[in-house]
Short mmCIF file of C-alpha atoms and ligand atoms in Angstrom, two decimals:
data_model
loop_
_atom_site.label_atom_id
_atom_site.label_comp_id
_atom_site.label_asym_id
_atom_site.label_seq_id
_atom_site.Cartn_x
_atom_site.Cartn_y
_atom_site.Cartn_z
CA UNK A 162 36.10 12.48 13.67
CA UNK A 163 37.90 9.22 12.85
CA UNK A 164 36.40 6.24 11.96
CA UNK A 165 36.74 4.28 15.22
CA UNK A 166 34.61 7.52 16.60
CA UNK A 167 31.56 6.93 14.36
CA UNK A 168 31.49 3.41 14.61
CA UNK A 169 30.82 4.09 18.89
CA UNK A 170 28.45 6.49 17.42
CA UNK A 171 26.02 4.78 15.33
CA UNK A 172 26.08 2.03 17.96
CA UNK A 173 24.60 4.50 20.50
CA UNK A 174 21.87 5.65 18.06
CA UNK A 175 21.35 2.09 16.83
CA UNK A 176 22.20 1.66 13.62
CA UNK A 177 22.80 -2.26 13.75
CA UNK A 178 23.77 -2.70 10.06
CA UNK A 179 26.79 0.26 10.01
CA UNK A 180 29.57 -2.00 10.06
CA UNK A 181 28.06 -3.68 7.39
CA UNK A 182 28.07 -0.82 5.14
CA UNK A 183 30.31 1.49 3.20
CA UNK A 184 32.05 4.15 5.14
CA UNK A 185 33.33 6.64 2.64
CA UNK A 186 34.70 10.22 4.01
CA UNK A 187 33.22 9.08 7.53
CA UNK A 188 29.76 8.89 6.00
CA UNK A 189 27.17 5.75 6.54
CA UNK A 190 25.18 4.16 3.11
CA UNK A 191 23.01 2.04 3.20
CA UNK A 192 21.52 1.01 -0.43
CA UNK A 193 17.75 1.46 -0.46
CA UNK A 194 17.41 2.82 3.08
CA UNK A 195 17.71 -0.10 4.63
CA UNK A 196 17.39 -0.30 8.45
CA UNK A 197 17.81 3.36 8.21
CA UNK A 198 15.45 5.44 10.79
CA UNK A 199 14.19 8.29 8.49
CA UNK A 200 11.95 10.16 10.74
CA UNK A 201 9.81 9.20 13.85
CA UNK A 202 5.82 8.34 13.61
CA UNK A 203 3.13 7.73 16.30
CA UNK A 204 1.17 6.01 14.07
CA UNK A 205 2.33 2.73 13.52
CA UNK A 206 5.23 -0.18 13.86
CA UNK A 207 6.27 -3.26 12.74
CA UNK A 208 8.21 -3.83 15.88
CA UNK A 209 6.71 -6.84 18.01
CA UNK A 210 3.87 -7.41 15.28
CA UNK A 211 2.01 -4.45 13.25
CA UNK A 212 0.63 -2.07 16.01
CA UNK A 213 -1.55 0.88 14.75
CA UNK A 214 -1.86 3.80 17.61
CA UNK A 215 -0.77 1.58 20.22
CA UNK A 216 -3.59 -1.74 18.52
CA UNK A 217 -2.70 -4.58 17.35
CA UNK A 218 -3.82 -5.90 14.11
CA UNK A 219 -4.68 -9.02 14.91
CA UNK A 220 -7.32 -7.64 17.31
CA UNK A 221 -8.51 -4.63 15.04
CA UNK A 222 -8.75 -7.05 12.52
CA UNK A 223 -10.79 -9.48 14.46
CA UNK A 224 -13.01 -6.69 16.69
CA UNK A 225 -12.67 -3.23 14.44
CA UNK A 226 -14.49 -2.29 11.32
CA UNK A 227 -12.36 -0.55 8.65
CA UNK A 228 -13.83 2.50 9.34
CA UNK A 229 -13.12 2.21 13.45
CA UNK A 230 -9.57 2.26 12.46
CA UNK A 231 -9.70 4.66 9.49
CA UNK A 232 -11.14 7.08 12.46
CA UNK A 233 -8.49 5.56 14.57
CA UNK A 234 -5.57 6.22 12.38
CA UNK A 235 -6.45 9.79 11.23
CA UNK A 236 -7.87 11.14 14.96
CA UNK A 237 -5.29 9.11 17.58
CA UNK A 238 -8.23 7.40 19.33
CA UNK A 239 -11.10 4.81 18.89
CA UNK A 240 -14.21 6.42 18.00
CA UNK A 241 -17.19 5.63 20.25
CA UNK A 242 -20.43 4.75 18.65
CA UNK A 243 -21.36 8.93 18.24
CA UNK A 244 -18.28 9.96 16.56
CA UNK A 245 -18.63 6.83 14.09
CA UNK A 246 -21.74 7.73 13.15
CA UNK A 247 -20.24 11.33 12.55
CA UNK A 248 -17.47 9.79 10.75
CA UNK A 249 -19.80 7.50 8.70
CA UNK A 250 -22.48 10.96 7.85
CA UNK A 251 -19.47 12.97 7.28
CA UNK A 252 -18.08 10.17 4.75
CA UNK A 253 -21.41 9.73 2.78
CA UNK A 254 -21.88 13.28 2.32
CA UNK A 255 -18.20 13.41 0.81
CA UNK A 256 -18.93 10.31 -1.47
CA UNK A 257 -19.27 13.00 -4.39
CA UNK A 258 -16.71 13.00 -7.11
CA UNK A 259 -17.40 16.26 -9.34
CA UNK A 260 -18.42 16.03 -12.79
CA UNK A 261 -16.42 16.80 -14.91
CA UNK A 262 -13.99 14.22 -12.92
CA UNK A 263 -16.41 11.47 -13.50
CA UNK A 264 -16.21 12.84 -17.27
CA UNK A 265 -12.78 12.28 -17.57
CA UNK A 266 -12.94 8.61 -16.12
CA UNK A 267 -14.95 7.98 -19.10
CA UNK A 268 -12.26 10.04 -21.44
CA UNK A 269 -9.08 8.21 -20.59
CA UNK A 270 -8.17 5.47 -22.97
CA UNK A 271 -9.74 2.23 -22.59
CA UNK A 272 -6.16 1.02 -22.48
CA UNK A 273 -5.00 2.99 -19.21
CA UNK A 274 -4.43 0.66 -16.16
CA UNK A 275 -6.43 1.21 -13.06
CA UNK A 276 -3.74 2.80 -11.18
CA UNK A 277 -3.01 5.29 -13.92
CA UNK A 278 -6.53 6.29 -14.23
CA UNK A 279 -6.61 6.31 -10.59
CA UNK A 280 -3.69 8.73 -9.85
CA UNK A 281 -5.00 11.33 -12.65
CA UNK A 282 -8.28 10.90 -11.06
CA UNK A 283 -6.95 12.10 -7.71
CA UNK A 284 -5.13 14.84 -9.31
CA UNK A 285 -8.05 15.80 -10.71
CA UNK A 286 -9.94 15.62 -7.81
CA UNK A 287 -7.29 18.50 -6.43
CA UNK A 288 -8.64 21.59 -8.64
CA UNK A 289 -12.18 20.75 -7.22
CA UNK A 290 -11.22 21.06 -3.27
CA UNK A 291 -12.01 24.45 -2.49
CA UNK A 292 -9.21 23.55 0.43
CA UNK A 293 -6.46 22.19 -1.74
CA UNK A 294 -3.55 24.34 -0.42
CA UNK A 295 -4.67 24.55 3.29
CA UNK A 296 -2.37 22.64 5.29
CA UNK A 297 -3.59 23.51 8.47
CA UNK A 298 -4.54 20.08 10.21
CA UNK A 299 -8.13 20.32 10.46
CA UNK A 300 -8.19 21.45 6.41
CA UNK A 301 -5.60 17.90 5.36
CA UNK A 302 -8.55 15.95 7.55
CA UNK A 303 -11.23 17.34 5.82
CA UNK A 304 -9.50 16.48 2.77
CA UNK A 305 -8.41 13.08 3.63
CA UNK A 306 -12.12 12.08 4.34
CA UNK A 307 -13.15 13.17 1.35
CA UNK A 308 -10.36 11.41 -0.51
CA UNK A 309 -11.33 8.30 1.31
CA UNK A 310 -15.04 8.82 0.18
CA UNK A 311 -14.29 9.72 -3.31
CA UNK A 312 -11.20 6.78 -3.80
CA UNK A 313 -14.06 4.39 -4.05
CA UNK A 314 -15.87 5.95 -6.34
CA UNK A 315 -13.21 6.89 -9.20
CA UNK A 316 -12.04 2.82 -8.78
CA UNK A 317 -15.41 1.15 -9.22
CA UNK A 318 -16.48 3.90 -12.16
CA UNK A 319 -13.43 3.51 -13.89
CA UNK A 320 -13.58 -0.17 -13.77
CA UNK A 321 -17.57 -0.74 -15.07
CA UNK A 322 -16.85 2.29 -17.69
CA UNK A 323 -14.29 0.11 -19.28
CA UNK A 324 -15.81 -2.95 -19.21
CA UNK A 325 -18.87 -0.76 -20.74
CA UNK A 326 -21.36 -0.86 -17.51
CA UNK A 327 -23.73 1.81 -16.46
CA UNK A 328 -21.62 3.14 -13.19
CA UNK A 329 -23.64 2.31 -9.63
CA UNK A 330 -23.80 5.06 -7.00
CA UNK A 331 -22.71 4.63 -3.63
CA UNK A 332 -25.28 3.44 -1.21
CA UNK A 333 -25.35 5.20 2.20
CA UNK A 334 -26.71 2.74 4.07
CA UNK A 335 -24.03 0.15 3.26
CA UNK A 336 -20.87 -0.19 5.23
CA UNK A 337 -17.61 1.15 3.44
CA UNK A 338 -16.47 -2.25 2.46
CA UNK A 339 -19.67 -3.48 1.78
CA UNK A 340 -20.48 -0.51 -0.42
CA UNK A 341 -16.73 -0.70 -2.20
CA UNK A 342 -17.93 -4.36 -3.54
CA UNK A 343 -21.66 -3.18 -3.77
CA UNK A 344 -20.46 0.05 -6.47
CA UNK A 345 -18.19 -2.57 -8.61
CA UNK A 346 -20.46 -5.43 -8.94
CA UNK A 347 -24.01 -3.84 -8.80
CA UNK A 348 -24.81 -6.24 -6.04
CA UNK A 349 -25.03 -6.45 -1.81
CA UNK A 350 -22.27 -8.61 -0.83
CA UNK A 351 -22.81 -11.58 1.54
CA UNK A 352 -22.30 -11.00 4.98
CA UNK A 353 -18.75 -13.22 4.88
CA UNK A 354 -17.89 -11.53 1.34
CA UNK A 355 -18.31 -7.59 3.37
CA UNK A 356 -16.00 -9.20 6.09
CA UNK A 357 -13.36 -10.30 4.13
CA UNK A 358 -12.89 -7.10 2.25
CA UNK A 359 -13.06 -5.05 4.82
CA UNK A 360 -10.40 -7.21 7.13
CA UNK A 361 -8.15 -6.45 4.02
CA UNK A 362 -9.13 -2.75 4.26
CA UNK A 363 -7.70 -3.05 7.68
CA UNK A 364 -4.74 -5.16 7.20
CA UNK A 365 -4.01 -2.56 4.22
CA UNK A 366 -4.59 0.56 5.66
CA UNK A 367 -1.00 1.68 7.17
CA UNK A 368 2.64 0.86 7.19
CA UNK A 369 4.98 3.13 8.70
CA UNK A 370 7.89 4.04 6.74
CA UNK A 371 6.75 2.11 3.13
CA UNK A 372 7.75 3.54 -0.14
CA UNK A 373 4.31 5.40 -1.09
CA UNK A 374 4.23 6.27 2.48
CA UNK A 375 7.65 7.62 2.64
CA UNK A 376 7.06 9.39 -0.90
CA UNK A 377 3.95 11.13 0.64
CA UNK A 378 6.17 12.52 3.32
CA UNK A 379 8.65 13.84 1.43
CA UNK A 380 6.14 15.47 -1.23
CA UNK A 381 4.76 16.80 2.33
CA UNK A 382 8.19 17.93 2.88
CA UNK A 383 8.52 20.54 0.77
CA UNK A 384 5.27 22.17 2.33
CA UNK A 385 3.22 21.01 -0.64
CA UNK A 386 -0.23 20.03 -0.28
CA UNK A 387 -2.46 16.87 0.45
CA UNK A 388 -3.22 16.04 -3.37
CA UNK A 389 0.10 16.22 -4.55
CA UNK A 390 1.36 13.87 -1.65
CA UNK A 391 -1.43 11.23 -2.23
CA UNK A 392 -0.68 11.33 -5.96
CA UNK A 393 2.81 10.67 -5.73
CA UNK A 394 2.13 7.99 -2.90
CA UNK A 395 -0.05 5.85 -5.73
CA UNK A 396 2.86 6.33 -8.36
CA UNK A 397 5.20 4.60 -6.14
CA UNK A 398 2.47 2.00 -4.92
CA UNK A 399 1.72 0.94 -8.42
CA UNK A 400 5.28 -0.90 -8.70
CA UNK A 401 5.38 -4.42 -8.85
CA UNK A 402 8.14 -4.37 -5.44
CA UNK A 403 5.19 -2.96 -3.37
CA UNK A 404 1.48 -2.38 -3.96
CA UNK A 405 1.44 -3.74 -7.60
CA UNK A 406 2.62 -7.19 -6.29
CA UNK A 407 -0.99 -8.04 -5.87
CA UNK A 408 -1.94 -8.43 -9.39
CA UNK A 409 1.01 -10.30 -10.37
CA UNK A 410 0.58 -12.82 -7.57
CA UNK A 411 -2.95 -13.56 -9.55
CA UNK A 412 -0.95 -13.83 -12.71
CA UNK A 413 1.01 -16.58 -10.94
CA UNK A 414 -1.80 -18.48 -9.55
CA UNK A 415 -3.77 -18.44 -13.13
CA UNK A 416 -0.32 -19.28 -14.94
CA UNK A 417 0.28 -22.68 -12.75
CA UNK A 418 -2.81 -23.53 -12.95
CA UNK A 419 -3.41 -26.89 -11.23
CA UNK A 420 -1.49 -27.61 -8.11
CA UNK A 421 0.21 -30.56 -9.91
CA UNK A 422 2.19 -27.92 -11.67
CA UNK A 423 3.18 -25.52 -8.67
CA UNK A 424 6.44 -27.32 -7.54
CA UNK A 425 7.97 -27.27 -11.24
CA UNK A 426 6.49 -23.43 -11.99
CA UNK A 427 8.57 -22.95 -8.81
CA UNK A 428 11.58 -24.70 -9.27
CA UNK A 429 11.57 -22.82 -12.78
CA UNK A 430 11.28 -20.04 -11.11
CA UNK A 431 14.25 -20.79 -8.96
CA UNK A 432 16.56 -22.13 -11.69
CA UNK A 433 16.09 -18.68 -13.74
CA UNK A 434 16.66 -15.88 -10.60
CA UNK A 435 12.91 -14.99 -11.19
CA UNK A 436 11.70 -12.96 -8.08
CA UNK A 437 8.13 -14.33 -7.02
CA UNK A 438 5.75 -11.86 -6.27
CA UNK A 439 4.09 -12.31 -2.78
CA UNK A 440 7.01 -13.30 -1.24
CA UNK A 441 10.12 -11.55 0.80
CA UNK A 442 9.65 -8.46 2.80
CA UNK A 443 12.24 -5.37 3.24
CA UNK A 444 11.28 -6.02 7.21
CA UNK A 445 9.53 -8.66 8.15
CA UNK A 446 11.87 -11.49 7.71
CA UNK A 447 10.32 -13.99 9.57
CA UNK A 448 6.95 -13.31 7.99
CA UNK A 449 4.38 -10.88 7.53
CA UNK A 450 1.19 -11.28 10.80
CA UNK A 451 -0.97 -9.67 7.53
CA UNK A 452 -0.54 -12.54 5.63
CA UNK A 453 -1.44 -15.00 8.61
CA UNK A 454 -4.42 -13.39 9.27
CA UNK A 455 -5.87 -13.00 5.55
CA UNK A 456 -5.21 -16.59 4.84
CA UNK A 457 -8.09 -17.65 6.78
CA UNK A 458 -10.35 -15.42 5.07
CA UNK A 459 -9.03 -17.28 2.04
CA UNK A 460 -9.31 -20.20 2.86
CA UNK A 461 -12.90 -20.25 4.22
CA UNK A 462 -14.00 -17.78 0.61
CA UNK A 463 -12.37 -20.86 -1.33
CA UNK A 464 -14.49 -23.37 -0.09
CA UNK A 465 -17.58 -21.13 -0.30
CA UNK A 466 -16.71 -20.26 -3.82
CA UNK A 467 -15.32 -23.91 -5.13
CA UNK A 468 -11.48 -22.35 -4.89
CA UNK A 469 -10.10 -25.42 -3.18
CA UNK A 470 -7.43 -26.03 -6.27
CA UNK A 471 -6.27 -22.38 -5.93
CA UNK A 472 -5.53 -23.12 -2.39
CA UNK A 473 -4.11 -25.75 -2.71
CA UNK A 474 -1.27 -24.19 -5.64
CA UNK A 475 -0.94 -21.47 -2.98
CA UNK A 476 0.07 -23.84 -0.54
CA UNK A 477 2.24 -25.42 -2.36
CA UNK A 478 4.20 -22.28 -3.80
CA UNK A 479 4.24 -21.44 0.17
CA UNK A 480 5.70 -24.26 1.16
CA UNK A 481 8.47 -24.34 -1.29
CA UNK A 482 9.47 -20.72 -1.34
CA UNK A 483 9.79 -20.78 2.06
CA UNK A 484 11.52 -23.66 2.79
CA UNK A 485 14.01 -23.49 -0.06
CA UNK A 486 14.41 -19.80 -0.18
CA UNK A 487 13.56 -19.00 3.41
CA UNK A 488 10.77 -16.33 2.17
CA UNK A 489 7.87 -16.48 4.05
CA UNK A 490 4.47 -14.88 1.98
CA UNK A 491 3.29 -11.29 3.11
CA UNK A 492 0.29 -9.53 2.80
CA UNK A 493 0.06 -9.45 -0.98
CA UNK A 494 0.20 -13.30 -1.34
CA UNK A 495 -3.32 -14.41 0.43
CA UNK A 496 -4.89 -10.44 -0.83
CA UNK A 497 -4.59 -11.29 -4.45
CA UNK A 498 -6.63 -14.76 -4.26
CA UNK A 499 -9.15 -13.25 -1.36
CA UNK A 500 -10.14 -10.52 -4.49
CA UNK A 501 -10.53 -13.47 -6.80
CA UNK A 502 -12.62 -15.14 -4.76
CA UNK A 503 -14.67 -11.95 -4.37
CA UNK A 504 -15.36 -12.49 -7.35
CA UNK A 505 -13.41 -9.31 -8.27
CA UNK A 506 -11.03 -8.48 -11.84
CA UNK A 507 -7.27 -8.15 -11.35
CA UNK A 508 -6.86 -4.80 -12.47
CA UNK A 509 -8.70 -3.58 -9.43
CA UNK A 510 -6.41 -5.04 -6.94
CA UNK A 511 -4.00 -2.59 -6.58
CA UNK A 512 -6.38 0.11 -6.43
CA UNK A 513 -7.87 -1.10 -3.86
CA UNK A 514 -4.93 -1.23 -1.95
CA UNK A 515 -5.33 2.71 -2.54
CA UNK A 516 -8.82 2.81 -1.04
CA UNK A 517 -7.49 1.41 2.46
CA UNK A 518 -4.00 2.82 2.14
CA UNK A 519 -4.76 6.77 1.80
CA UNK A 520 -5.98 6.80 5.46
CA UNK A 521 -2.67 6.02 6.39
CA UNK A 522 -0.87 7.90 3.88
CA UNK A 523 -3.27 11.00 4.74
CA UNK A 524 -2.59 10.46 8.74
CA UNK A 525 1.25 10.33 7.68
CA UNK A 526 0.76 13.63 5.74
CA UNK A 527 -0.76 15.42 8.60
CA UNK A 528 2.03 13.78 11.54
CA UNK A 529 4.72 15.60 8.86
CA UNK A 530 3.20 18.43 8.31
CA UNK A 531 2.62 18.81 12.27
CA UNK A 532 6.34 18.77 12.57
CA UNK A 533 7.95 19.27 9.72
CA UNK A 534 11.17 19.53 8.61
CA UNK A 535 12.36 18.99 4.99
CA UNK A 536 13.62 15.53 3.79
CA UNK A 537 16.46 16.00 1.85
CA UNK A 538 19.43 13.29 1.92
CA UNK A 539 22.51 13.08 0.39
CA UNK A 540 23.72 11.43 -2.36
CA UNK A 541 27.02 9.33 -2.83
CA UNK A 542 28.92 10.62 -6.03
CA UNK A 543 29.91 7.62 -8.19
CA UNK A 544 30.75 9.80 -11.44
CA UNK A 545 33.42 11.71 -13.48
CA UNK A 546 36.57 13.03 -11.74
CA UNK A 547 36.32 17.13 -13.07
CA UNK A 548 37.05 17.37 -16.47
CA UNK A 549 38.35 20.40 -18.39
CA UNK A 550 35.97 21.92 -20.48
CA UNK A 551 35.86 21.18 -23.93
CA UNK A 552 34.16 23.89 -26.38
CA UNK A 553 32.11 22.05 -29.17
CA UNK A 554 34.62 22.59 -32.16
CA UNK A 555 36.94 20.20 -29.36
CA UNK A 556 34.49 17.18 -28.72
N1 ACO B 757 11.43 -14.00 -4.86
C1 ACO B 757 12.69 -14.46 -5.08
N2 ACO B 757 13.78 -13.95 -4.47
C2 ACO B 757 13.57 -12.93 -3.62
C3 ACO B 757 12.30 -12.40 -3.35
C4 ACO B 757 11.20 -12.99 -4.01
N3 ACO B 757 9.98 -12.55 -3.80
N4 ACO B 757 12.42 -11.41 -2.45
C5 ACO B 757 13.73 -11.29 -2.17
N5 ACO B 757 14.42 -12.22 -2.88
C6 ACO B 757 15.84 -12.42 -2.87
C7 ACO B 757 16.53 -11.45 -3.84
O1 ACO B 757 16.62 -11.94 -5.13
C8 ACO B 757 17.87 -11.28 -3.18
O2 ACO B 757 18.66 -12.40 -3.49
P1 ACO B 757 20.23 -12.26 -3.75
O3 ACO B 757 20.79 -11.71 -2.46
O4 ACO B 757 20.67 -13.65 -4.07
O5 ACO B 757 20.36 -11.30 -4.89
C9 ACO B 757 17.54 -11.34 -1.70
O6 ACO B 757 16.34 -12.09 -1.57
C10 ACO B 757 17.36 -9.96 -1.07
O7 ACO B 757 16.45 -9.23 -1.90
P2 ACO B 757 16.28 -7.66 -1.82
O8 ACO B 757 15.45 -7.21 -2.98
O9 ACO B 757 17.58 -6.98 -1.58
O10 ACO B 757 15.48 -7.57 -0.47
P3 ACO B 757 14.54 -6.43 -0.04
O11 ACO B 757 14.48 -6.42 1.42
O12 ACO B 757 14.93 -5.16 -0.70
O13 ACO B 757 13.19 -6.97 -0.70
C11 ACO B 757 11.04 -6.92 -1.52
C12 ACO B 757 11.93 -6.66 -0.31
C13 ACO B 757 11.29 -5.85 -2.58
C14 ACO B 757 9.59 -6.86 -1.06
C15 ACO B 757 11.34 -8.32 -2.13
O14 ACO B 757 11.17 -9.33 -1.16
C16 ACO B 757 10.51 -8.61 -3.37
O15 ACO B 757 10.87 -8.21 -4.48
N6 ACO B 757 9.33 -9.31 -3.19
C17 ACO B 757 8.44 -9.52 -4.31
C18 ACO B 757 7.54 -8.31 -4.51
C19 ACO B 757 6.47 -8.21 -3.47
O16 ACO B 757 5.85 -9.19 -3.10
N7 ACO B 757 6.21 -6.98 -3.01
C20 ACO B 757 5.19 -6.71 -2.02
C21 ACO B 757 5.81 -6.12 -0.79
S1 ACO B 757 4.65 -6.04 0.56
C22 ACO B 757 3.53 -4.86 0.17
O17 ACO B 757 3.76 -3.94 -0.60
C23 ACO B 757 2.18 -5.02 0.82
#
C-alpha cells in the first residue's frame, strides 16, 4: 500500500490528526495516543459535553444522587426507587473491610501517601474476595460494589490512623457522600456540605478512555481479574498529569496566598515553562463542563466557610491562564478548593477521586471483559542498528 493509499484510508476511519503525524514504513504514530480511537465504550463521551449512558452531566449532576449514577454506570439504566434501595442494602452490607486489612492500614508507615496506602489496601482487599478470579459479569459486579463500599472505608481509616484518631464506622443510614465526610471527620455533614461532595462524586465518577481507565482495560486485557485492574487504575491516577493534579492545585492556592500575589505567582510561572496544575486538558480544549459546574459549589462553600480570598486567587489564576495561555481550568481546578472548604486535608483528595472513579473503572472492566480482545500495540523502534556480538574478553 503506498502512502497516498493510507492517507484516503485514515480519512475514511477518521483519524483527523494523520497527516500531522509520522508515517514511517506506512505506519501512523501518534505520541501519547492522541486522538487515537483505542477501543469502543457505551458508557460514556466527551463528545457534545460529558454524557454518561446516554445523561448528561449537567443534569445528573443537578437531579441524580451519586449513587443513581453509580447504579447507572455499572447496570446501563436508572434505578427506580426499589432497585436503589437494593443498591443502597446491598452497599451497606459490603461496607466491611476484613481485619487483618484494617490491620495493615494501621502497619504501613506513617510516611506512606494516601494513594500508596490506598492501592496496597485494594490489593489487599483481593485475597479476601472469595470471587477474586471470577470474571463472569455478575461475579466483577459483585465485586465492584463491594470495592465501592469498602474504598471509603480504607481512605477515611487510613487518614484518622495517621493523624492518630480512633477510626469511625460507616453509618448506614447516611447517604454515600454524606457518610464518606461523616467516617473522616466524625461528624454529619450539613445538608449543602453532603451536596457538594457528592456532585463531585458524580462529576468524578467516569471518563471514557483516561489513563487509569485505559490502564484498567488493558490489565483486563490479558483476562486478569477485577483487583488487579483497579490497582493498576490508582497507580496511574496518582500522577500529578491526571488524578494527582488535585492536591497540587491546593499547593498552589496555599503558596500564593493572597490574591494580590496571583498575577506575579503566575507570570512566574509563565516566565519559567512551569506547567500549572488544574489547567489544560488532553480533550477538552475549550474547557472542561466539570469544572463549570463545580465552581458554583465553590463558590457558594466559600462564602459559607469565609473562603472569599481563595476565590478570589482562583479567579485570578483563571483569568490569566486562560487568556494568556488559552487553558481553560478542568475538573481538578474548582475539586481541590471544594475539599478545602469541606473542611477536608490534602492528602485525601486524590483518593477520593478513587472512591467516585472505581464505578467507572469497574463498569469499564466489565464492557472489556464482555468483549474482549487483547490490547497490545506496537512500538516504534528508535534504537541500535544490529550489532555484532561482542564476547566479554571484547567489550
Ligand atoms: N500549564 C502550562 N502549560 C500547559 C499546561 C498547564 N497546565 N497544560 C498544557 N500546557 C502546555 C504544554 O506545556 C505544551 O506547551 P508546548 O507545546 O509549548 O510545549 C502544550 O500546552 C501542550 O501540552 P501537552 O502536555 O502536550 O498537552 P496534553 O494534551 O498532553 O496535556 C494535560 C494534557 C497532561 C492534562 C496537561 O494539560 C497538563 O499537564 N495539565 C496539568 C495537570 C492537570 O491538571 N491534570 C489533570 C487532568 S484532568 C483529570 O485528571 C481530572
Amino acid at each position: 500500500m503506498n502512502s497516498n493509499s493510507v492517507h484516503q484510508l485514515a480519512f475514511i476511519a477518521g483519524f483527523k490528526l494523520l497527516a500531522e503525524h509520522v508515517l514511517m514504513n506506512n505506519e501512523a504514530y501518534y505520541p501519547g495516543l492522541e486522538g487515537v480511537i483505542a477501543g469502543e465504550t457505551e458508557i460514556s463521551t466527551v463528545d457534545g459535553g460529558l454524557i454518561y449512558r446516554g445523561y448528561p452531566i449537567e443534569e445528573l449532576a443537578e437531579k441524580s444522587t451519586f449513587l443513581e449514577v453509580a447504579f447507572l454506570l455499572l447496570n446501563n439504566k436508572l434505578p427506580n426507587q426499589e432497585f436503589l434501595a437494593d443498591f443502597q442494602s446491598i452497599l451497606s452490607e459490603s461496607a466491611v473491610v476484613p481485619e487483618p486489612v484494617l490491620n495493615f492500614l494501621t502497619e504501613i508507615p506513617l510516611h506512606s501517601s494516601g494513594m500508596d496506602s490506598l492501592r496496597t489496601g485494594i490489593g489487599a482487599l483481593a485475597h479476601f474476595d472469595s470471587q477474586v478470579d471470577e470474571s463472569t459479569k455478575d461475579a466483577n459486579l459483585a465485586k465492584a460494589v463491594r470495592l465501592l463500599a469498602q474504598i471509603p472505608i480504607l481512605i477515611a481509616n487510613r487518614y484518622r490512623i495517621t493523624k492518630g484518631m480512633k477510626t469511625v464506622p460507616p453509618n448506614p443510614e447516611l447517604s454515600f457522600a454524606a457518610n464518606i465526610l461523616y467516617m473522616i471527620t466524625g461528624k454529619d455533614p450539613s445538608a449543602l456540605h453532603e451536596k457538594a461532595m457528592d456532585v463531585s462524586l458524580i462529576l468524578y465518577a467516569e471518563h471514557e478512555f483516561n489513563a487509569s481507565t485505559f490502564t484498567a482495560r488493558v490489565i483486563t486485557s490479558t483476562m486478569s481479574d477485577m483487583h488487579s485492574a483497579i490497582t493498576g487504575a490508582v497507580g496511574a491516577l496518582k500522577g500529578p498529569l491526571h488524578g494527582g493534579a488535585n492536591e497540587r492545585v491546593l499547593e498552589v492556592l496555599q503558596e500564593v496566598g493572597t490574591a494580590d500575589n496571583a498575577e506575579a505567582w503566575v507570570r512566574d510561572a509563565f516566565a519559567e515553562k512551569r506547567r500549572i496544575m488544574g489547567f489544560g486538558h488532553r480533550v477538552y480544549k475549550e474547557g472542561d463542563p466539570r469544572a463549570v459546574i463545580l465552581r458554583k459549589y465553590c463558590q457558594e462553600l466559600a462564602e459559607e466557610t469565609g473562603n472569599q480570598e481563595m476565590e478570589k486567587i482562583a479567579d485570578t489564576i483563571e483569568e490569566l491562564v486562560r487568556s494568556e495561555k488559552g487553558l481553560p481550568p478542568n475538573l481538578d481546578w474548582p475539586s481541590a478548593r471544594l475539599y478545602y472548604y469541606l473542611g477536608l486535608d490534602v492528602e485525601l483528595y486524590t483518593p477520593l477521586f478513587v472512591a467516585s472513579r472505581i464505578v467507572g473503572w469497574a463498569a469499564h472492566v466489565i464492557e472489556q471483559a464482555e468483549n474482549n480482545r487483547l490490547i497490545r500495540p506496537r512500538s516504534r523502534y528508535t534504537g541500535m542498528e544490529k550489532q555484532p556480538y561482542k564476547i566479554m574478553s571484547d567489550r
